[in-house]
PDB file of C-alpha atoms in Angstrom:
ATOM      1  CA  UNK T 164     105.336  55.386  72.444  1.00  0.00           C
ATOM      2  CA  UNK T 165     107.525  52.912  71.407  1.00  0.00           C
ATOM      3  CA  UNK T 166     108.090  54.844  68.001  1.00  0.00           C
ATOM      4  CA  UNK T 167     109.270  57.762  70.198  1.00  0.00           C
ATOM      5  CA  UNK T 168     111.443  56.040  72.418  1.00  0.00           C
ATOM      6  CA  UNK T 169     113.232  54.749  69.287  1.00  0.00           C
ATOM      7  CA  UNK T 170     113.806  57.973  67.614  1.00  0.00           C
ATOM      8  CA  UNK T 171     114.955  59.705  70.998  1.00  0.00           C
ATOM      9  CA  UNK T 172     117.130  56.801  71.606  1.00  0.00           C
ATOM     10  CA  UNK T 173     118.564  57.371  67.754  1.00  0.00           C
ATOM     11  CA  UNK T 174     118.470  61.482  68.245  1.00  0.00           C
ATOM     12  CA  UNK T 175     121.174  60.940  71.367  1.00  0.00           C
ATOM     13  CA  UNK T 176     123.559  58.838  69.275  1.00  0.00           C
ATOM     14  CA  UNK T 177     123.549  61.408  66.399  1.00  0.00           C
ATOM     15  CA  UNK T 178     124.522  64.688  67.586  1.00  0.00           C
ATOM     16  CA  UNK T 179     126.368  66.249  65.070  1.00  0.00           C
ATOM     17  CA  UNK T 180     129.722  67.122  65.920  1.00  0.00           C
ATOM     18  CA  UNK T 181     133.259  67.890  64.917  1.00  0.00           C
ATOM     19  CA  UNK T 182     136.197  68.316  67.050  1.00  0.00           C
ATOM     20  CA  UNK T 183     139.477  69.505  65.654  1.00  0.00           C
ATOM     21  CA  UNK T 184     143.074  69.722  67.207  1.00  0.00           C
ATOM     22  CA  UNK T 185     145.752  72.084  65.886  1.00  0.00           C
ATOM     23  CA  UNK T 186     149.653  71.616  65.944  1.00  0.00           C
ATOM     24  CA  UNK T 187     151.912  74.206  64.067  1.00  0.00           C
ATOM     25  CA  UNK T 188     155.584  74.128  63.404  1.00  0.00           C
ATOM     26  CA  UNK T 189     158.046  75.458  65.879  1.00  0.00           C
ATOM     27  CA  UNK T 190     160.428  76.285  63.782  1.00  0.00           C
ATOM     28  CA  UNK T 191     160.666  80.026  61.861  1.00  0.00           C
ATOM     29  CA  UNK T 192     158.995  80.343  58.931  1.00  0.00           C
ATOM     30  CA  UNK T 193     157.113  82.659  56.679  1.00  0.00           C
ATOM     31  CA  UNK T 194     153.343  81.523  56.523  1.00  0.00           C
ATOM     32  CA  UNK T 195     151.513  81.504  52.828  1.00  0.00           C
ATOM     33  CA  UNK T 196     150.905  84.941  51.899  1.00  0.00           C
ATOM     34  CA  UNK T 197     147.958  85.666  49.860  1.00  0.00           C
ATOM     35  CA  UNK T 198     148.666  84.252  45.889  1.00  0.00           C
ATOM     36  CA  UNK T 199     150.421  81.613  47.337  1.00  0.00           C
ATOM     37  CA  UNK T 200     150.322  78.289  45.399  1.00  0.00           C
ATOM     38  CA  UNK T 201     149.079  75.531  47.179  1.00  0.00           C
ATOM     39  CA  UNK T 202     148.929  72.248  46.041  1.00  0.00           C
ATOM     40  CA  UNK T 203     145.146  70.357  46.825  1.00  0.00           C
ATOM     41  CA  UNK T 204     145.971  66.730  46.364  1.00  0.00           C
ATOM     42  CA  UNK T 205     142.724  64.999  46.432  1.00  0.00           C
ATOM     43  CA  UNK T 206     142.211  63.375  50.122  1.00  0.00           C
ATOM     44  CA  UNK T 207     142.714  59.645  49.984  1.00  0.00           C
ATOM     45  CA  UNK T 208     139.578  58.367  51.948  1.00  0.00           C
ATOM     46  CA  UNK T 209     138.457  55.209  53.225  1.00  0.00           C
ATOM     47  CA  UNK T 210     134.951  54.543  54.478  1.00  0.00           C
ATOM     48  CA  UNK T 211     133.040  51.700  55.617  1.00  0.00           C
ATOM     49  CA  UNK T 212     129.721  50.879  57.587  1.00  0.00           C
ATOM     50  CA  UNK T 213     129.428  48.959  60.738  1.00  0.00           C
ATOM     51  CA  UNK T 214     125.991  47.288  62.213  1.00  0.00           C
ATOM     52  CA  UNK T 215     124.824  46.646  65.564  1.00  0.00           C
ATOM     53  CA  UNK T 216     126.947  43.079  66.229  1.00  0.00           C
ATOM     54  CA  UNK T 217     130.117  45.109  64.971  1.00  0.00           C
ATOM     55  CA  UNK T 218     130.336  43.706  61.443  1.00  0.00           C
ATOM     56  CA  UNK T 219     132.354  46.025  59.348  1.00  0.00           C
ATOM     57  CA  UNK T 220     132.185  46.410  55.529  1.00  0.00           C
ATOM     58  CA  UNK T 221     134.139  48.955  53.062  1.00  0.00           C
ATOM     59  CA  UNK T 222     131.987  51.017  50.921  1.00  0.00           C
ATOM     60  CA  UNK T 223     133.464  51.968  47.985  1.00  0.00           C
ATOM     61  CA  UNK T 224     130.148  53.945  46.494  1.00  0.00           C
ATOM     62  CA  UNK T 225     130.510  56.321  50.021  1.00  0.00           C
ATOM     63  CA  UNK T 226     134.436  56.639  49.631  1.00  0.00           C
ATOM     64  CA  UNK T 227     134.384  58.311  46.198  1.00  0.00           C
ATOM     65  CA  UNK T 228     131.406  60.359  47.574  1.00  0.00           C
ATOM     66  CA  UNK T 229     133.002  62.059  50.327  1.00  0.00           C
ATOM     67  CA  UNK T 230     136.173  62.429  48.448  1.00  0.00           C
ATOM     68  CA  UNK T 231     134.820  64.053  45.582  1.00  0.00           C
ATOM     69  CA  UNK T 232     132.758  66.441  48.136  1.00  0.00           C
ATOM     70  CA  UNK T 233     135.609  67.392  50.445  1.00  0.00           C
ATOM     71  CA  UNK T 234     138.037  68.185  47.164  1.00  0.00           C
ATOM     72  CA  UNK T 235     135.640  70.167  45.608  1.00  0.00           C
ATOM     73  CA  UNK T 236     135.498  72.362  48.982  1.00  0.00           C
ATOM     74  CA  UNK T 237     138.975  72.194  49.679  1.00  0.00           C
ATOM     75  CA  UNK T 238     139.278  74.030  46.559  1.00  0.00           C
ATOM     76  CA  UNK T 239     136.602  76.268  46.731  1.00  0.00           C
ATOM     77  CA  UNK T 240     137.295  77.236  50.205  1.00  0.00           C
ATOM     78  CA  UNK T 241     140.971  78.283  49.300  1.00  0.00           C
ATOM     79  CA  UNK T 242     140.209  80.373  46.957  1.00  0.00           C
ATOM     80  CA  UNK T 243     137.873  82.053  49.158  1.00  0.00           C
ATOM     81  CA  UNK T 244     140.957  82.849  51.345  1.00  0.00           C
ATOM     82  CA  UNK T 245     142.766  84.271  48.001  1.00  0.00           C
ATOM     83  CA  UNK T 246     145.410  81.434  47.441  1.00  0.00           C
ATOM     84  CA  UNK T 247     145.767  80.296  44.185  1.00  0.00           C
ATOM     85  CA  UNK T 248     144.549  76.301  43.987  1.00  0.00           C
ATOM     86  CA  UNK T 249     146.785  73.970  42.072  1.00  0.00           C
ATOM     87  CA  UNK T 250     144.383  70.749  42.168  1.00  0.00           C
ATOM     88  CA  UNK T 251     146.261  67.325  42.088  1.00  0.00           C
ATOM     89  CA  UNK T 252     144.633  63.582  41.389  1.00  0.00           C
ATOM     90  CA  UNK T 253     145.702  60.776  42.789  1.00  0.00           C
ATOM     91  CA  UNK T 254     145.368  59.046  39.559  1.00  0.00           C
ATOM     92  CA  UNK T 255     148.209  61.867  38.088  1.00  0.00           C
ATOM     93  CA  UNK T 256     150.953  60.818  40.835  1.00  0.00           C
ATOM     94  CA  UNK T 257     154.265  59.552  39.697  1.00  0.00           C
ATOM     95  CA  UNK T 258     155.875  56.605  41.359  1.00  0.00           C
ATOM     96  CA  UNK T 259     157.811  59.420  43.535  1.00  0.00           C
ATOM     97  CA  UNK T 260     155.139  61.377  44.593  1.00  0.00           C
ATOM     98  CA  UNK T 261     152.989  58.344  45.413  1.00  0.00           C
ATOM     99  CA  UNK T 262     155.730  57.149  47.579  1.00  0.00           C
ATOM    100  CA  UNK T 263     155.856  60.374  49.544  1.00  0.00           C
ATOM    101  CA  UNK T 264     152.050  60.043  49.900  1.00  0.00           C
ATOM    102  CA  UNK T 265     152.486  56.708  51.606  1.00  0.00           C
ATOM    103  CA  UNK T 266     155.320  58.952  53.744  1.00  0.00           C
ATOM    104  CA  UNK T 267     152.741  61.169  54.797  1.00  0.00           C
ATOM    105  CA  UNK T 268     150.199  58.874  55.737  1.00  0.00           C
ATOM    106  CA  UNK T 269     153.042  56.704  57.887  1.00  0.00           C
ATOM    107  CA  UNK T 270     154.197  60.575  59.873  1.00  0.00           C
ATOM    108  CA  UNK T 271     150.487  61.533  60.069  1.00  0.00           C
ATOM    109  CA  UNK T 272     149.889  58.487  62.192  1.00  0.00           C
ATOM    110  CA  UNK T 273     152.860  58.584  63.939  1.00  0.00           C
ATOM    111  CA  UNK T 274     152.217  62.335  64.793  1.00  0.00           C
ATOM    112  CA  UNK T 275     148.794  61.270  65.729  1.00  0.00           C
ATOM    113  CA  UNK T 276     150.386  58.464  68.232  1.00  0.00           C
ATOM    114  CA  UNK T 277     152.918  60.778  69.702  1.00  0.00           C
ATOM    115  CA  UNK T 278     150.913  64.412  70.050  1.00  0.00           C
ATOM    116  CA  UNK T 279     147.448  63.213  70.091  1.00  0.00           C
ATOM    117  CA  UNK T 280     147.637  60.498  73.306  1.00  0.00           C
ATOM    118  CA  UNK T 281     149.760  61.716  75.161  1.00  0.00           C
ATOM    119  CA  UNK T 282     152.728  59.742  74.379  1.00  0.00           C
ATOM    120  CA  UNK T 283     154.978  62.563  73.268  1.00  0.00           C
ATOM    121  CA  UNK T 284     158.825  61.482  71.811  1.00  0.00           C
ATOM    122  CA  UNK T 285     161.196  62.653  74.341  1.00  0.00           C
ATOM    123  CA  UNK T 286     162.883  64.444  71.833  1.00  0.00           C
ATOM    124  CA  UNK T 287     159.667  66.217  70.669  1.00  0.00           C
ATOM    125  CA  UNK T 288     157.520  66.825  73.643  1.00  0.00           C
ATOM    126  CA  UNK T 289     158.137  70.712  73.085  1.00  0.00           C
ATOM    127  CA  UNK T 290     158.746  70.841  69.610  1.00  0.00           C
ATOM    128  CA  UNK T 291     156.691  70.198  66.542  1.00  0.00           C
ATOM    129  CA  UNK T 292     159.073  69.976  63.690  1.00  0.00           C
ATOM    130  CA  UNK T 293     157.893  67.024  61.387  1.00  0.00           C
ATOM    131  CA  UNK T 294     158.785  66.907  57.936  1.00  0.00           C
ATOM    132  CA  UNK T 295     158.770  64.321  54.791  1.00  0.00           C
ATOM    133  CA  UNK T 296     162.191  65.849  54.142  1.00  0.00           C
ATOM    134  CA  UNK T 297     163.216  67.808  50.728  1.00  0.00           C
ATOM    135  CA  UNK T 298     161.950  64.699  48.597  1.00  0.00           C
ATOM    136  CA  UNK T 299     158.611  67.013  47.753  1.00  0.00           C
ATOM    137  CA  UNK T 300     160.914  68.979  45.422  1.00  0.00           C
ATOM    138  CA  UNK T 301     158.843  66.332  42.976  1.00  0.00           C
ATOM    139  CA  UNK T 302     155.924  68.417  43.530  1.00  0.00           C
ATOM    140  CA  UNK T 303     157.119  72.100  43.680  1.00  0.00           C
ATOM    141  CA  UNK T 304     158.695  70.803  40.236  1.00  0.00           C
ATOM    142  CA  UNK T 305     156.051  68.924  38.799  1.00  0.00           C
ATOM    143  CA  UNK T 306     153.318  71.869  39.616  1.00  0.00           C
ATOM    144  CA  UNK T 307     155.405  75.005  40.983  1.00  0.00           C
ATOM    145  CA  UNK T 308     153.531  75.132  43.842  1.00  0.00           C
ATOM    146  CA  UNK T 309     154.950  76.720  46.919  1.00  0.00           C
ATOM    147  CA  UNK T 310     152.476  74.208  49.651  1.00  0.00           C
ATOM    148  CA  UNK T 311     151.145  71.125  49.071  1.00  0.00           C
ATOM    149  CA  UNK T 312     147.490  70.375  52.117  1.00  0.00           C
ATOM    150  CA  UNK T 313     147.090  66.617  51.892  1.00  0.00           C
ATOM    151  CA  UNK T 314     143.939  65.098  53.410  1.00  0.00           C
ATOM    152  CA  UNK T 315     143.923  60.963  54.937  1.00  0.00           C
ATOM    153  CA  UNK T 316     140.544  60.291  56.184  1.00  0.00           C
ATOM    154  CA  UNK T 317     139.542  57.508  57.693  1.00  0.00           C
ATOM    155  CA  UNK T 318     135.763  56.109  59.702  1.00  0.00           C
ATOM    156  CA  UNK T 319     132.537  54.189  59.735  1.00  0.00           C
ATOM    157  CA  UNK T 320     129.050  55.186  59.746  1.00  0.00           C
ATOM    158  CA  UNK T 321     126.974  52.773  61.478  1.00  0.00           C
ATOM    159  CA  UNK T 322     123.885  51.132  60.969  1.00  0.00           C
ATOM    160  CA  UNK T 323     120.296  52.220  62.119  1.00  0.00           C
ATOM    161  CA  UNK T 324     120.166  49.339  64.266  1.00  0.00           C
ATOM    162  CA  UNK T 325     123.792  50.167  65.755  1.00  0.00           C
ATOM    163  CA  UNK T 326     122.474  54.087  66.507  1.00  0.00           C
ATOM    164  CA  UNK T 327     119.945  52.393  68.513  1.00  0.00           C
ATOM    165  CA  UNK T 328     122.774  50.104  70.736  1.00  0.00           C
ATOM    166  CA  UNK T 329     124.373  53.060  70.890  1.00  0.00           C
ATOM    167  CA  UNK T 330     121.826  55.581  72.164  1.00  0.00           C
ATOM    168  CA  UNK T 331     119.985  52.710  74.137  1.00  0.00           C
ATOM    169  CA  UNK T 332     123.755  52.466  76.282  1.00  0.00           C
ATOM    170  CA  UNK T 333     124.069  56.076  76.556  1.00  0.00           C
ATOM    171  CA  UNK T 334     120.335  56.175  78.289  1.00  0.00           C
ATOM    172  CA  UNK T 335     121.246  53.312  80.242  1.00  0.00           C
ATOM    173  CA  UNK T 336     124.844  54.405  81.528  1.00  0.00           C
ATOM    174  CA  UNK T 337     122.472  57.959  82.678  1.00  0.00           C
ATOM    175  CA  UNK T 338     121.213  55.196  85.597  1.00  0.00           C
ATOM    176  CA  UNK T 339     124.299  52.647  86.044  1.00  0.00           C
ATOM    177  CA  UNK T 340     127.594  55.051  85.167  1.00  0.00           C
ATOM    178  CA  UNK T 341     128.301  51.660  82.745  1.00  0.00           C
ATOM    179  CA  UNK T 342     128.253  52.361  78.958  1.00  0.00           C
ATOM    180  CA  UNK T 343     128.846  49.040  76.319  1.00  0.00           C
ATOM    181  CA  UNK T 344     128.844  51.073  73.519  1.00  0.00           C
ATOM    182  CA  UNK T 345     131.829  49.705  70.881  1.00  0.00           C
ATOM    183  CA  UNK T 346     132.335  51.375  67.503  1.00  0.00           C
ATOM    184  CA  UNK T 347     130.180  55.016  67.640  1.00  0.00           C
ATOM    185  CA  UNK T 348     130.327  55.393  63.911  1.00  0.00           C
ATOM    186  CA  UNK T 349     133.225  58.282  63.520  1.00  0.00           C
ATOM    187  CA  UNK T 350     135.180  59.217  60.966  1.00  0.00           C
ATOM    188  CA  UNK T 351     138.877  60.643  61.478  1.00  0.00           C
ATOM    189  CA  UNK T 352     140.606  63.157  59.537  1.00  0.00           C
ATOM    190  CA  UNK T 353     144.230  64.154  59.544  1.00  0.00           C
ATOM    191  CA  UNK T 354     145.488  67.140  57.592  1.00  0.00           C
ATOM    192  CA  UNK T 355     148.651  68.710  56.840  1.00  0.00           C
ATOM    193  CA  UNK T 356     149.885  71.662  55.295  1.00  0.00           C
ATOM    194  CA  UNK T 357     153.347  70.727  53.557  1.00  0.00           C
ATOM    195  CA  UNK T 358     156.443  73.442  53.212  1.00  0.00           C
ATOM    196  CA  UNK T 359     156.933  72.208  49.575  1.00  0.00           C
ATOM    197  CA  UNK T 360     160.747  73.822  49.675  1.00  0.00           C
ATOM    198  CA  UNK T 361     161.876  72.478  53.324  1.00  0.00           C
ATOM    199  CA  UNK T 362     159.112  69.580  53.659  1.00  0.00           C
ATOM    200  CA  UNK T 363     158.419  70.775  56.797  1.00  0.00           C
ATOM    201  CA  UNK T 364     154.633  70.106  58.035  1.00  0.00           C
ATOM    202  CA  UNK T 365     153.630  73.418  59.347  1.00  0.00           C
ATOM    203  CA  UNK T 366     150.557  72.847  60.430  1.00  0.00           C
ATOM    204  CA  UNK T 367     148.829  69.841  61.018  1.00  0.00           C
ATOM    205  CA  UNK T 368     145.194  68.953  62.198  1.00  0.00           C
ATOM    206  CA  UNK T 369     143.337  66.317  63.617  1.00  0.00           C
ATOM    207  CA  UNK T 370     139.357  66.204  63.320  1.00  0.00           C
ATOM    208  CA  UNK T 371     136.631  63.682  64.544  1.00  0.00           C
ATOM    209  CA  UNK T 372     133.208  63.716  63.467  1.00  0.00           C
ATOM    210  CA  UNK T 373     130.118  61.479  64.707  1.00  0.00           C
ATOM    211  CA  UNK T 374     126.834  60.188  62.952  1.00  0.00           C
ATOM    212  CA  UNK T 375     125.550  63.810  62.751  1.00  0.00           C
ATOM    213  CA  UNK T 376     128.029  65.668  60.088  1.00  0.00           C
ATOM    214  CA  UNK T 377     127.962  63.215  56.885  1.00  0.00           C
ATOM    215  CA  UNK T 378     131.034  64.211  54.406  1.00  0.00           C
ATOM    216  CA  UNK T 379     129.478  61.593  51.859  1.00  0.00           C
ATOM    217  CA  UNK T 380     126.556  65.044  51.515  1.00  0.00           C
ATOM    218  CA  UNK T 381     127.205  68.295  50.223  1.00  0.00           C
ATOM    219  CA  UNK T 382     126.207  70.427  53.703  1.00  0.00           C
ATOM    220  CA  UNK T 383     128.463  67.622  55.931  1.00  0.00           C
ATOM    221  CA  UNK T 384     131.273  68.165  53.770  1.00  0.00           C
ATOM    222  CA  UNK T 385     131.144  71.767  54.154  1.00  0.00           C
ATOM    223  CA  UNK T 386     131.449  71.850  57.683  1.00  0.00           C
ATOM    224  CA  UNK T 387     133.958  69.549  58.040  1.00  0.00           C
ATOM    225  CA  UNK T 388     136.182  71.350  55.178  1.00  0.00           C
ATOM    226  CA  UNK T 389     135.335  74.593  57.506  1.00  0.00           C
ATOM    227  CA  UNK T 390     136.375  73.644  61.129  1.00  0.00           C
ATOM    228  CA  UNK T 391     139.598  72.209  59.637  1.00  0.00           C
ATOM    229  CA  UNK T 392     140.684  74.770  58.298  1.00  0.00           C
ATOM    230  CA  UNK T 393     139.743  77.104  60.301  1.00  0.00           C
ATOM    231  CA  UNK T 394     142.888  77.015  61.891  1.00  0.00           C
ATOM    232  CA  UNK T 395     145.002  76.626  59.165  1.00  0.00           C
ATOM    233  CA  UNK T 396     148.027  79.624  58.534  1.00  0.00           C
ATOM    234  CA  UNK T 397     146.121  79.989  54.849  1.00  0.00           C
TER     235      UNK T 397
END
């Protein structure tokens, strides 16, 4: 009994899941066409693990997982939608290009501040025109690619004992309406597709996954590659 009452306490706290939210440009513009060359620059990823009294640790061995796993079906699920993949290593950058990385990252969180929680610029509450400015003429150059969809991903996965905090709060907050659950273990991912002649972003995506879809396996980084970019103008 007590055997089962651990494992459905575990089984609440690790529902797969993976919510996205979609933003597009407002501004005119001709979305890829099939052929169009986009530029995959391998996600830059960050993941870590977190146990039950909230101790956090980076994990290189599950970073380098996931980001081999969700470039490999980045490409792979572009080509499936007939656009011609230019892949792009992070190791390869030039001192320019990595700066504009760092660019993106720095917009991507702003853009998740401002459109995401409801805290919208007053100059931008109904207008989604974000760009890293003509600057990414590096990369159309570099790899005459016409878009460049860069991928920051950031999370925890937590520990057994932490699923079990977790899913004993969620059966207790069923009785008391009072949940004392910290950290849940999620990973964040923020993607944007990059007009590589304007800099506009054009689209841009924000998805959340819990314990249930793992990106550092094959099948989890499947479905995550999926529902992002299922969305996506491509």
């Amino acid at each position: 009994m007590v055997r089962r009452f651990i494992w459905l306490i575990i089984s609440l706290s690790l529902g797969g899941c993976i919510t996205t939210n979609t933003h597009q440009t407002t501004n005119d513009l001709n979305w890829p066409a099939d052929g169009a060359r986009i530029l995959v620059i391998e996600p830059d990823v960050t993941l870590g693990f977190i146990n039950a009294s909230e101790f956090r640790e980076a994990k290189a061995d599950w970073t380098l997982s996931a980001q081999a796993l969700l470039y490999a079906e980045l490409e792979e699920q572009l080509k499936v939608k007939k656009k011609e993949v230019v892949p792009f290593k992070l190791k390869e950058a030039s001192a320019p290009q990595l700066q504009l990385l760092k660019l993106h990252d720095v917009v991507s969180l702003v853009i998740l501040q401002h459109k995401y929680e409801n805290n919208d610029l007053p100059s931008k509450v109904d207008d989604f025109d974000w760009s890293l400015g003509p600057g990414v003429d590096v990369f159309r150059q570099s790899h005459q690619a016409d878009y460049a969809l860069i991928l920051m991903v950031r999370g925890e996965y937590a520990s057994i004992a932490k699923q079990i905090v977790n899913g004993a709060s969620i059966l207790s907050s069923a009785f008391t309406g009072i949940t004392f659950m910290g950290s849940t273990g999620q990973q964040i991912i923020l993607a944007s597709l990059v007009d590589l002649k304007t800099g506009d972003i054009i689209w841009f995506n924000k998805a959340v996954t819990t314990a249930g879809t793992d990106m550092r396996k094959e099948r989890g980084a499947r479905d995550i590659v999926r529902r992002l970019l299922q969305t996506a103008p491509l």
